[in-house]
XYZ file of C-alpha atoms in Angstrom:
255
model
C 0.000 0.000 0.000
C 2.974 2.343 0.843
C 4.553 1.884 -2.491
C 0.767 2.729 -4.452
C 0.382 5.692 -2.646
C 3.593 7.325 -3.825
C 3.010 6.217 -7.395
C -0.035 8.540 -6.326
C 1.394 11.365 -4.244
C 4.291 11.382 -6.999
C 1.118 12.249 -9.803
C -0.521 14.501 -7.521
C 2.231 16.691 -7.185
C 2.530 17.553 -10.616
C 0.224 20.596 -10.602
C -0.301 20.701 -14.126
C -0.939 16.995 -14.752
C -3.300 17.717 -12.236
C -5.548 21.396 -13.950
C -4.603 19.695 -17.278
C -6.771 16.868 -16.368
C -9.097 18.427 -14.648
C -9.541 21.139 -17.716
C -10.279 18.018 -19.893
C -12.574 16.270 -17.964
C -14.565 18.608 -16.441
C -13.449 22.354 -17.844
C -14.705 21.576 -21.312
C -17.472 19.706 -20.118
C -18.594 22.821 -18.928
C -17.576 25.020 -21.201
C -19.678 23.703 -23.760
C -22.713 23.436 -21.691
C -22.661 27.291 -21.282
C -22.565 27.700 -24.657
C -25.440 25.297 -25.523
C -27.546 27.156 -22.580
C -26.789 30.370 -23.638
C -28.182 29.498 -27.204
C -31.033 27.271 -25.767
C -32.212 30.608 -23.550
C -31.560 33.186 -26.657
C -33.030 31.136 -29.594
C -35.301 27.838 -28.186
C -36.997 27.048 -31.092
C -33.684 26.743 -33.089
C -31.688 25.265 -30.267
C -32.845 22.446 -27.981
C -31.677 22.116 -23.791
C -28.411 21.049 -24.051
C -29.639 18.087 -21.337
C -31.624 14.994 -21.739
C -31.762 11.498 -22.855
C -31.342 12.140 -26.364
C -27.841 14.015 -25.052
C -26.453 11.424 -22.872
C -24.843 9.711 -25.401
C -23.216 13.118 -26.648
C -22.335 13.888 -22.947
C -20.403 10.403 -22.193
C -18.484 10.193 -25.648
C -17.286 13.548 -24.719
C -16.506 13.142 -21.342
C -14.725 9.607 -22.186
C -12.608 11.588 -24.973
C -11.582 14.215 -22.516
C -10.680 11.454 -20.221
C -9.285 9.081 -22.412
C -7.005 11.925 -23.451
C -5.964 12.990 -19.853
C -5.494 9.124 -18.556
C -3.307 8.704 -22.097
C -0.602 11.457 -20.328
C -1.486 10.192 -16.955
C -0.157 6.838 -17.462
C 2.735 8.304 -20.075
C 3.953 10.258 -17.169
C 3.438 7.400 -14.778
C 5.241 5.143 -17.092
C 8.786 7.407 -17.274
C 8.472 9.315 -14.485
C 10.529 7.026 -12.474
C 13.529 6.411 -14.979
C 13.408 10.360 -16.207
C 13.590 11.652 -12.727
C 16.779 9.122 -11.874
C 13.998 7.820 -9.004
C 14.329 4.509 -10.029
C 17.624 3.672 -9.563
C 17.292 4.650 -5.980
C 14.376 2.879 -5.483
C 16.271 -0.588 -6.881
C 18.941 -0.115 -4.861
C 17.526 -0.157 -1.518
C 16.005 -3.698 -3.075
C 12.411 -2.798 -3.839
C 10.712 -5.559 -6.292
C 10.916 -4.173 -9.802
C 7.380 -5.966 -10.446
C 6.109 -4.481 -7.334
C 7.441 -1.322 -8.450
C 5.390 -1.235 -12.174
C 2.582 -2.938 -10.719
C 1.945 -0.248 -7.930
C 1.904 2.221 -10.515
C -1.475 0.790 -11.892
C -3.633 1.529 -8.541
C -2.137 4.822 -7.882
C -3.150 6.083 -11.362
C -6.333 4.894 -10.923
C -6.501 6.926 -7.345
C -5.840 10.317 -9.414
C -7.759 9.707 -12.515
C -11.267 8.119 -11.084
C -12.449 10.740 -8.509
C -11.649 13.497 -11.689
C -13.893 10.800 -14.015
C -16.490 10.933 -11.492
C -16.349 14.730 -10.412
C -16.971 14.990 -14.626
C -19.605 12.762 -15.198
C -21.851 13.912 -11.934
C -21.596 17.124 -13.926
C -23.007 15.702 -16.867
C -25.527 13.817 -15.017
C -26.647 17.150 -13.303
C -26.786 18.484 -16.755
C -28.909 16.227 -18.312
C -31.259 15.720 -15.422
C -31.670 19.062 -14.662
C -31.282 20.951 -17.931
C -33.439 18.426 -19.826
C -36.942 20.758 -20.216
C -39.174 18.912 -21.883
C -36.910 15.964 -22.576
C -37.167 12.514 -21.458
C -34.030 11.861 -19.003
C -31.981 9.280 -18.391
C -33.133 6.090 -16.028
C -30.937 4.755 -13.346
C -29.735 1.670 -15.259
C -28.983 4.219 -18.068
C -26.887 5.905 -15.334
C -25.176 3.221 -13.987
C -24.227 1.384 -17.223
C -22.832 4.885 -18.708
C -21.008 5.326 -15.594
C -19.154 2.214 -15.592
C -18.527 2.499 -19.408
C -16.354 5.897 -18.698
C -14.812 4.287 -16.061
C -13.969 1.050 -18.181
C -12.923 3.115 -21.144
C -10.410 5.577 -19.562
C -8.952 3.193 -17.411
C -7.974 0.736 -20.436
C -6.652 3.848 -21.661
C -4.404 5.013 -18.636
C -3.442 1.144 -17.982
C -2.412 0.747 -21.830
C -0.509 4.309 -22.009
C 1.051 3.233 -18.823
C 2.658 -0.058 -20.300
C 3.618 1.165 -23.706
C 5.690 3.986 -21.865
C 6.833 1.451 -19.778
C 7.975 -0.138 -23.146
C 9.598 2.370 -24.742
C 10.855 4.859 -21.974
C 10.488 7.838 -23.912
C 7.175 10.066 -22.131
C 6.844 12.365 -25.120
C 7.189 9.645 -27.801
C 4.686 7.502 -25.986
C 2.136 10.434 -25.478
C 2.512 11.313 -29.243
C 1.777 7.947 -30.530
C -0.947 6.932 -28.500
C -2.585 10.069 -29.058
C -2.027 9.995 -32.910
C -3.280 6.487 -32.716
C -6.155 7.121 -30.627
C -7.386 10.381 -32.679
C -5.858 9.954 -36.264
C -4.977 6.243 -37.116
C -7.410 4.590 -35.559
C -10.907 6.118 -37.050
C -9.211 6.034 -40.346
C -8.380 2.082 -39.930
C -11.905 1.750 -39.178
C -13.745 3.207 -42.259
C -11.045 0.804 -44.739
C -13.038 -1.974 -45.723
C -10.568 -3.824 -46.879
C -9.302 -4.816 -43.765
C -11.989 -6.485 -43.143
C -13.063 -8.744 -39.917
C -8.779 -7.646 -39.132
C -10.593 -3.963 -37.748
C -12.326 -5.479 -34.730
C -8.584 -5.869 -33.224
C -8.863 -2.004 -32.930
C -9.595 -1.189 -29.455
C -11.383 2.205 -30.190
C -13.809 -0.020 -31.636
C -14.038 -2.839 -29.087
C -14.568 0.673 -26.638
C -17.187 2.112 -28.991
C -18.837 -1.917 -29.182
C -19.576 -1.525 -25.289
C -21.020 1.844 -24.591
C -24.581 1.750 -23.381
C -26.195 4.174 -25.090
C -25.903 3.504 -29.169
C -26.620 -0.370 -28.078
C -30.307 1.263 -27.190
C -31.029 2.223 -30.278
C -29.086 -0.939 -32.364
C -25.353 -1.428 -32.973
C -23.339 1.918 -33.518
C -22.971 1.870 -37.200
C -19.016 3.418 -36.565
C -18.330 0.265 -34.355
C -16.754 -2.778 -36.948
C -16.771 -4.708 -33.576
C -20.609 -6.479 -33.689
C -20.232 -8.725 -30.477
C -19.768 -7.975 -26.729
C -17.566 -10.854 -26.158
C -15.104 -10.478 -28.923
C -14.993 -6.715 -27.619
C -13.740 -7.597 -24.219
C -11.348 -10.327 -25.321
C -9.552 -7.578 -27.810
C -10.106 -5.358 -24.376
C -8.101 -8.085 -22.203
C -5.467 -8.977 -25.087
C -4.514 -5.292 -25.199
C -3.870 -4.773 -21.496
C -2.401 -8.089 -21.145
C 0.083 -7.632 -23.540
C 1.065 -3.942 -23.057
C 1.085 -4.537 -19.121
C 3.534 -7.792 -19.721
C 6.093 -5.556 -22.460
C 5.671 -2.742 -19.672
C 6.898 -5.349 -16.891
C 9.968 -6.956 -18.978
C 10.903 -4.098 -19.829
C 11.104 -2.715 -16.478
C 12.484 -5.958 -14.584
C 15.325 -5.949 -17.212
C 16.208 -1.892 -17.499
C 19.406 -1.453 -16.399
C 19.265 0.966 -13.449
């Protein structure tokens, strides 16, 4: 436990990890929902209330994209922060467990990124319950399930950024790529056809497969992922492999 909570105390610290996050979870967030008031209250017939069920969707992919873009230099940071800072050959040499040292990383990243997930979604919630006029609003299993999908889909990405920085040592070079993966490469892999049944390895789509809300309405047609199951197996594969690189790599760096 002592050795999760300075993985934590060590990302706490860093006061502009921490507004940075907290900007992209919850700042825009809000941002935007002034806006949409403002031109709900000027023009009403040409702009609905920015809350609602119809919204909800809206509201989660955006808060998951905020988050998944925070926990991406959350766990790039976490991943280097040790070897960049010369920390870790300090903490080898008074014969800490290299495994226990990446694995304690995992929890304490969690412990900063969750409570700023769920500060940003009961923001959203209070948005679409109570800015929904005439809307129908969310239920409570709508609630819970979109809850646990934001959680689920910007912790993969936090674990995953984590290991592949792990990996390859480098925090900018790890930030970049996941980020140009996760906003550039990605969609485009998605929409070539000729890659077939290959596209459902993507895990933006496996992500997209599980969230609550387009599954109410039928598949998402942007999702080439059409089953649950195969969606959490890519889910698993990914953070099983990324987490074991991110361990080798660690147990053999030279200190």
């Amino acid at each position: 436990m002592r050795l999760i909570n300075a993985e934590f105390l060590k990302l706490r610290k860093r006061r502009g990890l921490l507004w940075g996050s907290l900007f992209l979870i919850v700042g825009i967030p809000l941002i935007i929902f002034i806006i949409l008031e403002i031109l709900h209250l000027v023009n009403p017939a040409g702009h609905g209330p920015p809350g609602g069920f119809g919204a909800f969707g809206d509201w989660l992919e955006g808060i998951a994209s905020g988050g998944a873009i925070a926990a991406v230099i959350i766990g790039g940071i976490a991943g280097t922060a040790d070897v960049s800072t010369g920390v870790f050959r300090d903490l080898v040499a008074t014969g800490r467990s290299r495994r226990q040292l990446f694995a304690a990383r995992v929890p304490g990243m969690m412990m900063l990124l969750f409570p700023m997930i769920t500060l940003g979604f009961l923001l959203i919630l209070l948005i679409n319950l109570g800015f929904a006029g005439s809307n129908s609003t969310p239920g409570a299993v709508d609630i819970v399930q979109g809850y646990g999908w934001v959680l689920l889909a910007t912790g993969f990405e936090v674990v995953i950024a984590m290991g592949f920085a792990s990996l390859i040592g480098s925090r900018a070079a790890s930030i970049g790529v996941l980020l140009g993966w996760q906003l550039l490469a990605s969609p485009i892999l998605q929409q070539v056809r000729a890659l077939g049944s290959a596209r459902q390895a993507l895990y933006t789509s496996s992500l997209g497969r599980l969230n609550p809300v387009p599954t109410l309405g039928g598949p998402n047609a942007t999702t080439v992922t059409r089953s649950a199951a195969i969606a959490v197996m890519v889910l698993i594969v990914w953070v099983v492999v990324l987490l074991a690189l991110g361990g080798w790599r660690t147990v053999t760096r030279d200190a």
